[in-house]
Every structure is written in C-alpha cells, then in structure tokens.
CSV table of C-alpha atoms in Angstrom, one decimal:
chain,number,residue,atom,x,y,z
E,1,MET,CA,-65.9,-2.1,13.2
E,2,ASN,CA,-62.5,-2.9,14.1
E,3,GLN,CA,-59.4,-3.8,12.1
E,4,GLN,CA,-59.9,-7.6,13.0
E,5,ALA,CA,-63.5,-7.8,11.8
E,6,ARG,CA,-62.9,-6.4,8.4
E,7,PRO,CA,-61.9,-8.9,5.8
E,8,GLY,CA,-58.5,-8.1,4.0
E,9,VAL,CA,-58.1,-7.1,0.2
E,10,SER,CA,-56.5,-10.7,-0.3
E,11,GLU,CA,-59.6,-12.4,1.3
E,12,ILE,CA,-62.1,-10.4,-0.6
E,13,VAL,CA,-60.1,-10.8,-4.2
E,14,THR,CA,-59.9,-14.8,-3.0
E,15,PHE,CA,-63.4,-15.2,-2.4
E,16,ALA,CA,-64.9,-13.3,-5.4
E,17,ALA,CA,-62.7,-15.4,-7.5
E,18,ALA,CA,-64.3,-18.5,-5.7
E,19,ALA,CA,-67.6,-17.1,-6.5
E,20,LEU,CA,-66.9,-16.5,-9.9
E,21,CYS,CA,-65.6,-19.9,-10.6
E,22,ALA,CA,-68.4,-21.5,-8.8
E,23,ALA,CA,-70.8,-19.6,-10.7
E,24,LEU,CA,-69.0,-20.7,-14.1
E,25,GLY,CA,-69.1,-24.3,-12.6
E,26,LEU,CA,-72.7,-24.4,-12.1
E,27,PHE,CA,-74.2,-22.2,-14.6
E,28,VAL,CA,-71.7,-21.7,-17.7
E,29,SER,CA,-69.8,-25.1,-18.0
E,30,PRO,CA,-72.4,-27.4,-18.1
E,31,ARG,CA,-74.4,-25.3,-21.1
E,32,TYR,CA,-70.9,-25.5,-23.2
E,33,GLY,CA,-69.7,-28.9,-22.1
E,34,GLY,CA,-66.9,-27.9,-20.0
E,35,ALA,CA,-65.1,-29.6,-17.1
E,36,THR,CA,-67.6,-28.6,-14.6
E,37,TRP,CA,-65.9,-30.6,-11.9
E,38,VAL,CA,-62.6,-29.0,-12.6
E,39,VAL,CA,-64.0,-25.5,-12.1
E,40,LEU,CA,-65.7,-26.4,-8.9
E,41,ALA,CA,-62.6,-28.0,-7.5
E,42,VAL,CA,-60.7,-24.5,-8.2
E,43,ALA,CA,-63.4,-22.7,-6.6
E,44,ALA,CA,-63.2,-25.0,-3.4
E,45,LEU,CA,-59.4,-24.4,-3.4
E,46,LEU,CA,-59.9,-20.7,-3.5
E,47,VAL,CA,-62.3,-20.9,-0.7
E,48,TRP,CA,-60.0,-22.9,1.4
E,49,GLN,CA,-57.2,-20.5,0.7
E,50,GLY,CA,-59.5,-17.6,1.5
E,51,LEU,CA,-60.3,-19.4,5.0
E,52,VAL,CA,-56.8,-19.8,5.7
E,53,LEU,CA,-55.9,-16.2,4.9
E,54,ARG,CA,-58.8,-15.2,7.3
E,55,ARG,CA,-57.7,-17.8,10.4
E,56,ARG,CA,-54.1,-16.5,9.8
E,57,ARG,CA,-55.1,-12.8,10.1
E,58,THR,CA,-57.6,-13.4,13.0
E,59,GLY,CA,-55.5,-16.1,14.7
E,60,PRO,CA,-54.4,-15.8,18.2
E,61,ALA,CA,-50.7,-14.8,16.9
E,62,SER,CA,-52.0,-11.8,15.7
E,63,GLN,CA,-53.9,-10.4,18.6
E,64,THR,CA,-50.7,-9.7,20.4
C-alpha cells in the first residue's frame, strides 16, 4: 500500500470523532432528551472536514 492510499492521522481522528458524534446523536441523545440535530450536524461537519483533508492530501497538487 503506497503513501497516497493510506489515510493520515488527522483523517483517522476526524472520521473517528464523526462516528462518535453520529452514535451519540442517533442512540444516546434521543434517550436522554438531548439536542439530536445539533450532534448530527457536528458529525456531518466533521465528515466534511475529513473529506476536505483527504482531497487536499490526494489532490493533483500533491502528486508532483
């Protein structure tokens, strides 16, 4: 597996935090009356940020 195909540490941390937020928003928050939509919005923002990091790392500028 080459360096381009392997995810970076920042990507792994970002996607793990997004998964945690999604789990909290879908399973924990509704049980305790929390603001589910806020937690899911944070999860969506983290997924978007992770995709931006990945695109920036694997984009055409980094292949030179």
